[in-house]
Amino acid sequence: MHKTLSVINTLRKIIISILLISLGCIPLFKCKKKNTSKKHVASFYTHEYMAVSARKEASEIGALILEKGGNAFDAAIAMHFVLAVTYPQAGNIGGGGFMVAQPAGENPVALDFREQAPAKAQENIYLDQTGNVIPGKSVIGHRASGIPGSVMGMYEIHQRFGTMPWSKLIQPAIYYAQHGFVLTEKDVLELQEVIDELDSINGPNVFTCNKWQAGDTLKQPELAKTLKRIAHHGPDDFYRGETSRLIIQEMQTHGNWIDSLDLRNYKAIWRTPLKGTFYNYEIITMPPPSSGGIALLQILFMLEKWNIHTIPFQSLQQIITVAEAEKMAYADRSKYLGDPDFVDVPTDSLLSKSYLMQRLNQFGIPSKSTPSARIKPGIITGYESEETTHFSVIDNKGNAVSITTTINSAYGSRVIVKDAGFIMNNEMDDFSIKPGIKNQFGLIGGKANAIQPGKRMLSSMTPTLVKENGNIKLIVGSPGGATIITTVLQQLLNVLIYKQGMQESCNQPRFHHQWVPDILYLEETWKEKQELLDSLKMAGYTIQFRPPIGRVSAILRTQDNRWEAGVDQRGDNAAAGK
Ligand code: DON
């Protein structure tokens, strides 16, 4: 079996090399070797450039584009499309996402290519006649999808920052769709979880036509055709042409509201990134419709005021301090955050020193759990009213790109667009479908995140950059639904405060509190620390163990000016570069 795998891998490398040589690329790359027999991989460093993602194929292609002279944006576009093929549980053209980037010599930028509610969607579409939520309707099947934004997002990035031809950047993805990619053990396990739904919703399809095993090659010929059209016609194909016709046909015959006008009108939106400071570092992160940036900056502010640098790593006091700050930020998220084009999000107030100091003083330096029922969203004066994927790229030209993209759940709504071969998102569940009712991540919301025609659902995706003395220090992000924000937060704390390497930081066990439910979530590995767990219970926390939190793909500038990859072993993440 191992021999077969290594032959397949060698063949694959040769074929990619030939493909890329034909594109004028010189395949000189190193890829992080995975050693699954060890618990943790060794750190991977480069001097010039690096690409890190949830899939080896995508990272390799990113590095090849960089080697060929493309910039980090070119690499990111190619990686996005490769992930849409080789990581179908989250990589996508049927979803959306956010980019935070530092273009060389310019101000940082943020791009919102989040999905949108169709124009015909109303606040109560997931409720029955008595006003109760219809279980599963916003999560599984055709009605769960919003208007996809990824293809427009990639095109918008290309228009503004791309240097290589659009169609060439999509060739590697077409190659993987036509010739297949090799399934990993994790791929197979994740596929098994949704296989019945994929089958019952779509009938026979590429994902369910075989009893897949690790090492098998999965081909997606229909997706290859769609990608060829997108390579040739750009977003016109997806939003106005043949692919849009297939999307509308698929959606409308099954009761979704998306129509041709929705697709024609879709726009990716450049937004002003949020900036904050944390000790001597500059944090650049995603504004609404993500909640991630605001929550991250709020928590960092509180932790700095509570002198987190004096509190030992993974001590009782550290967990309490971080969890209490998290509760306050998630409480605010529930009330104030939504699509800024529809609701008046009080970003400045929520991040103002006076507001946050008032929040801090209300509870004092935490030494125990304050029950969530006692923590309410703050009062703002003048206010009126597990699957996603992240990839990080740095080039040798001064560009840094941080992109998180999603179809929400693993395999999204489980709907595969007929004859187009791609999976539609189930992002409508990220709206607050009824005030106070939890979504699939246990998050609650209200008016600010209620469904409205054309509105973008609130997200937790937190693509983030950190600068030190004006230079890029860290590029980071993660999947994980509600846990994205706290996963990104923990990477910042680990490397900036506790001076860990990027890989070391990724390897650390994670914890998470989101205010409601009033539970401190811990990864299973914390079970080894019985004394700490007893102390946490004594401090008033209800503890729940849960499966791995997040799958970080990050790049850190080291003290000796190298790039270090953060390759999360919770997934099949990989880094490549030189
Ligand atoms: O935008 C969001 O916050 C969610 N749709 C992200 C979903 C996610 O990360 C699932 N992954 N585990």
CSV table of N, CA and C in Angstrom, one decimal, residues 479-553:
chain,number,residue,atom,x,y,z
A,479,PRO,N,-10.2,27.8,10.2
A,479,PRO,CA,-11.6,27.5,10.2
A,479,PRO,C,-12.1,27.2,11.6
A,480,GLY,N,-13.3,26.8,11.8
A,480,GLY,CA,-13.8,26.4,13.1
A,480,GLY,C,-15.0,27.1,13.6
A,481,GLY,N,-15.8,27.7,12.7
A,481,GLY,CA,-17.1,28.3,13.1
A,481,GLY,C,-16.8,29.3,14.2
A,482,ALA,N,-17.6,29.2,15.3
A,482,ALA,CA,-17.4,30.2,16.4
A,482,ALA,C,-16.1,30.1,17.0
A,483,THR,N,-15.3,29.0,16.9
A,483,THR,CA,-14.0,29.0,17.5
A,483,THR,C,-12.9,29.6,16.7
A,484,ILE,N,-13.2,30.1,15.5
A,484,ILE,CA,-12.2,30.7,14.7
A,484,ILE,C,-11.5,31.9,15.5
A,485,ILE,N,-12.3,32.7,16.0
A,485,ILE,CA,-11.8,33.9,16.7
A,485,ILE,C,-10.8,33.6,17.8
A,486,THR,N,-11.2,32.6,18.6
A,486,THR,CA,-10.4,32.2,19.8
A,486,THR,C,-9.2,31.4,19.4
A,487,THR,N,-9.3,30.7,18.2
A,487,THR,CA,-8.1,30.0,17.7
A,487,THR,C,-7.1,31.0,17.2
A,488,VAL,N,-7.5,32.0,16.5
A,488,VAL,CA,-6.6,33.0,16.0
A,488,VAL,C,-6.0,33.7,17.2
A,489,LEU,N,-6.9,34.1,18.1
A,489,LEU,CA,-6.4,34.8,19.3
A,489,LEU,C,-5.2,34.0,20.0
A,490,GLN,N,-5.4,32.7,20.1
A,490,GLN,CA,-4.4,31.9,20.8
A,490,GLN,C,-3.1,31.8,20.1
A,491,GLN,N,-3.2,31.9,18.7
A,491,GLN,CA,-1.9,31.9,18.0
A,491,GLN,C,-1.2,33.2,18.3
A,492,LEU,N,-1.9,34.3,18.3
A,492,LEU,CA,-1.3,35.6,18.6
A,492,LEU,C,-0.7,35.6,20.0
A,493,LEU,N,-1.4,35.1,21.0
A,493,LEU,CA,-0.8,35.1,22.3
A,493,LEU,C,0.4,34.2,22.4
A,494,ASN,N,0.3,33.0,21.7
A,494,ASN,CA,1.4,32.0,21.8
A,494,ASN,C,2.7,32.6,21.2
A,495,VAL,N,2.6,33.2,20.1
A,495,VAL,CA,3.8,33.7,19.4
A,495,VAL,C,4.3,35.1,19.9
A,496,LEU,N,3.3,36.0,20.1
A,496,LEU,CA,3.7,37.4,20.4
A,496,LEU,C,4.0,37.5,21.9
A,497,ILE,N,3.3,36.9,22.8
A,497,ILE,CA,3.5,37.0,24.2
A,497,ILE,C,4.4,35.9,24.8
A,498,TYR,N,4.1,34.7,24.4
A,498,TYR,CA,4.8,33.6,25.0
A,498,TYR,C,6.0,33.2,24.1
A,499,LYS,N,6.2,33.9,23.1
A,499,LYS,CA,7.5,33.8,22.2
A,499,LYS,C,7.7,32.4,21.7
A,500,GLN,N,6.6,31.7,21.4
A,500,GLN,CA,6.7,30.3,20.8
A,500,GLN,C,6.9,30.5,19.3
A,501,GLY,N,7.5,29.4,18.7
A,501,GLY,CA,7.6,29.3,17.3
A,501,GLY,C,6.2,29.1,16.7
A,502,MET,N,6.1,29.2,15.4
A,502,MET,CA,4.7,29.1,14.8
A,502,MET,C,4.2,27.7,14.9
A,503,GLN,N,5.1,26.7,14.6
A,503,GLN,CA,4.7,25.3,14.6
A,503,GLN,C,4.4,24.9,16.1
A,504,GLU,N,5.2,25.4,17.0
A,504,GLU,CA,5.0,25.1,18.4
A,504,GLU,C,3.6,25.6,18.8
A,505,SER,N,3.3,26.8,18.4
A,505,SER,CA,2.0,27.4,18.7
A,505,SER,C,0.8,26.6,18.2
A,506,CYS,N,1.0,26.1,16.9
A,506,CYS,CA,-0.1,25.3,16.3
A,506,CYS,C,-0.3,24.0,17.1
A,507,ASN,N,0.8,23.5,17.6
A,507,ASN,CA,0.7,22.2,18.3
A,507,ASN,C,0.0,22.3,19.7
A,508,GLN,N,-0.1,23.5,20.2
A,508,GLN,CA,-0.6,23.6,21.6
A,508,GLN,C,-2.1,23.2,21.6
A,509,PRO,N,-2.5,22.6,22.8
A,509,PRO,CA,-3.9,22.4,22.9
A,509,PRO,C,-4.7,23.7,23.0
A,510,ARG,N,-5.9,23.7,22.6
A,510,ARG,CA,-6.7,24.9,22.5
A,510,ARG,C,-8.0,24.9,23.4
A,511,PHE,N,-8.4,26.0,23.8
A,511,PHE,CA,-9.6,26.1,24.6
A,511,PHE,C,-10.5,27.3,24.0
A,512,HIS,N,-11.8,27.3,24.4
A,512,HIS,CA,-12.7,28.2,23.8
A,512,HIS,C,-13.9,28.5,24.7
A,513,HIS,N,-14.2,29.8,24.8
A,513,HIS,CA,-15.5,30.2,25.5
A,513,HIS,C,-16.2,31.2,24.6
A,514,GLN,N,-17.5,31.0,24.4
A,514,GLN,CA,-18.3,31.9,23.5
A,514,GLN,C,-19.5,32.5,24.2
A,515,TRP,N,-19.4,32.6,25.5
A,515,TRP,CA,-20.4,33.3,26.4
A,515,TRP,C,-21.6,32.4,26.5
A,516,VAL,N,-22.3,32.2,25.4
A,516,VAL,CA,-23.5,31.3,25.4
A,516,VAL,C,-23.2,30.1,24.4
A,517,PRO,N,-23.3,28.9,24.8
A,517,PRO,CA,-23.6,28.4,26.2
A,517,PRO,C,-22.5,28.7,27.2
A,518,ASP,N,-22.8,28.7,28.4
A,518,ASP,CA,-21.8,29.0,29.4
A,518,ASP,C,-20.9,27.8,29.7
A,519,ILE,N,-20.1,27.5,28.7
A,519,ILE,CA,-19.3,26.3,28.8
A,519,ILE,C,-17.9,26.6,28.4
A,520,LEU,N,-16.9,26.1,29.1
A,520,LEU,CA,-15.5,26.2,28.7
A,520,LEU,C,-15.2,25.0,27.9
A,521,TYR,N,-15.0,25.1,26.6
A,521,TYR,CA,-14.7,24.0,25.7
A,521,TYR,C,-13.2,23.7,25.7
A,522,LEU,N,-12.8,22.5,25.9
A,522,LEU,CA,-11.4,22.1,25.9
A,522,LEU,C,-11.2,21.0,24.9
A,523,GLU,N,-10.0,21.0,24.2
A,523,GLU,CA,-9.7,19.8,23.4
A,523,GLU,C,-9.4,18.7,24.3
A,524,GLU,N,-9.5,17.5,23.8
A,524,GLU,CA,-9.3,16.3,24.6
A,524,GLU,C,-7.9,16.2,25.3
A,525,THR,N,-6.9,16.8,24.6
A,525,THR,CA,-5.6,16.7,25.2
A,525,THR,C,-5.5,17.3,26.6
A,526,TRP,N,-6.4,18.2,26.9
A,526,TRP,CA,-6.4,18.8,28.3
A,526,TRP,C,-6.7,17.8,29.4
A,527,LYS,N,-7.2,16.7,29.0
A,527,LYS,CA,-7.6,15.7,30.0
A,527,LYS,C,-6.4,15.3,30.8
A,528,GLU,N,-5.2,15.4,30.2
A,528,GLU,CA,-4.0,15.0,30.9
A,528,GLU,C,-3.7,15.9,32.1
A,529,LYS,N,-4.3,17.1,32.1
A,529,LYS,CA,-4.0,18.0,33.2
A,529,LYS,C,-5.1,18.1,34.3
A,530,GLN,N,-5.2,17.0,35.0
A,530,GLN,CA,-6.3,16.9,36.0
A,530,GLN,C,-6.3,18.0,37.0
A,531,GLU,N,-5.2,18.3,37.5
A,531,GLU,CA,-5.1,19.4,38.6
A,531,GLU,C,-5.7,20.7,38.1
A,532,LEU,N,-5.3,21.0,36.9
A,532,LEU,CA,-5.8,22.3,36.3
A,532,LEU,C,-7.3,22.2,36.0
A,533,LEU,N,-7.8,21.1,35.6
A,533,LEU,CA,-9.2,20.9,35.4
A,533,LEU,C,-10.0,21.1,36.7
A,534,ASP,N,-9.5,20.5,37.7
A,534,ASP,CA,-10.1,20.6,39.0
A,534,ASP,C,-10.2,22.1,39.5
A,535,SER,N,-9.1,22.8,39.2
A,535,SER,CA,-9.0,24.2,39.6
A,535,SER,C,-10.0,25.0,38.8
A,536,LEU,N,-10.2,24.7,37.5
A,536,LEU,CA,-11.1,25.4,36.7
A,536,LEU,C,-12.5,25.2,37.1
A,537,LYS,N,-12.8,23.9,37.5
A,537,LYS,CA,-14.2,23.6,38.1
A,537,LYS,C,-14.4,24.4,39.3
A,538,MET,N,-13.4,24.4,40.2
A,538,MET,CA,-13.5,25.2,41.5
A,538,MET,C,-13.7,26.7,41.2
A,539,ALA,N,-13.2,27.2,40.1
A,539,ALA,CA,-13.3,28.6,39.7
A,539,ALA,C,-14.7,28.8,39.1
A,540,GLY,N,-15.5,27.8,38.9
A,540,GLY,CA,-16.9,28.0,38.5
A,540,GLY,C,-17.2,27.6,37.0
A,541,TYR,N,-16.2,27.1,36.4
A,541,TYR,CA,-16.4,26.7,34.9
A,541,TYR,C,-17.1,25.4,34.8
A,542,THR,N,-18.0,25.3,33.8
A,542,THR,CA,-18.5,24.1,33.4
A,542,THR,C,-17.7,23.7,32.2
A,543,ILE,N,-17.1,22.5,32.3
A,543,ILE,CA,-16.1,22.1,31.2
A,543,ILE,C,-16.7,21.1,30.3
A,544,GLN,N,-16.4,21.2,29.0
A,544,GLN,CA,-16.8,20.2,28.1
A,544,GLN,C,-15.7,19.9,27.1
A,545,PHE,N,-15.3,18.6,27.0
A,545,PHE,CA,-14.3,18.3,26.0
A,545,PHE,C,-14.9,18.2,24.6
A,546,ARG,N,-14.1,18.6,23.6
A,546,ARG,CA,-14.7,18.5,22.3
A,546,ARG,C,-13.6,18.2,21.3
A,547,PRO,N,-14.0,17.8,20.0
A,547,PRO,CA,-13.0,17.4,19.0
A,547,PRO,C,-12.1,18.6,18.7
A,548,PRO,N,-11.1,18.4,18.0
A,548,PRO,CA,-10.1,19.4,17.7
A,548,PRO,C,-10.7,20.7,17.3
A,549,ILE,N,-10.1,21.8,17.8
A,549,ILE,CA,-10.6,23.2,17.5
A,549,ILE,C,-9.7,23.8,16.5
A,550,GLY,N,-10.2,24.2,15.3
A,550,GLY,CA,-9.5,24.9,14.3
A,550,GLY,C,-8.5,24.1,13.5
A,551,ARG,N,-8.0,24.7,12.4
A,551,ARG,CA,-7.0,24.1,11.6
A,551,ARG,C,-6.1,25.3,11.0
A,552,VAL,N,-5.2,25.7,11.8
A,552,VAL,CA,-4.5,26.9,11.5
A,552,VAL,C,-3.5,26.7,10.3
A,553,SER,N,-3.5,27.7,9.4
A,553,SER,CA,-2.4,27.8,8.4
A,553,SER,C,-1.8,29.2,8.6
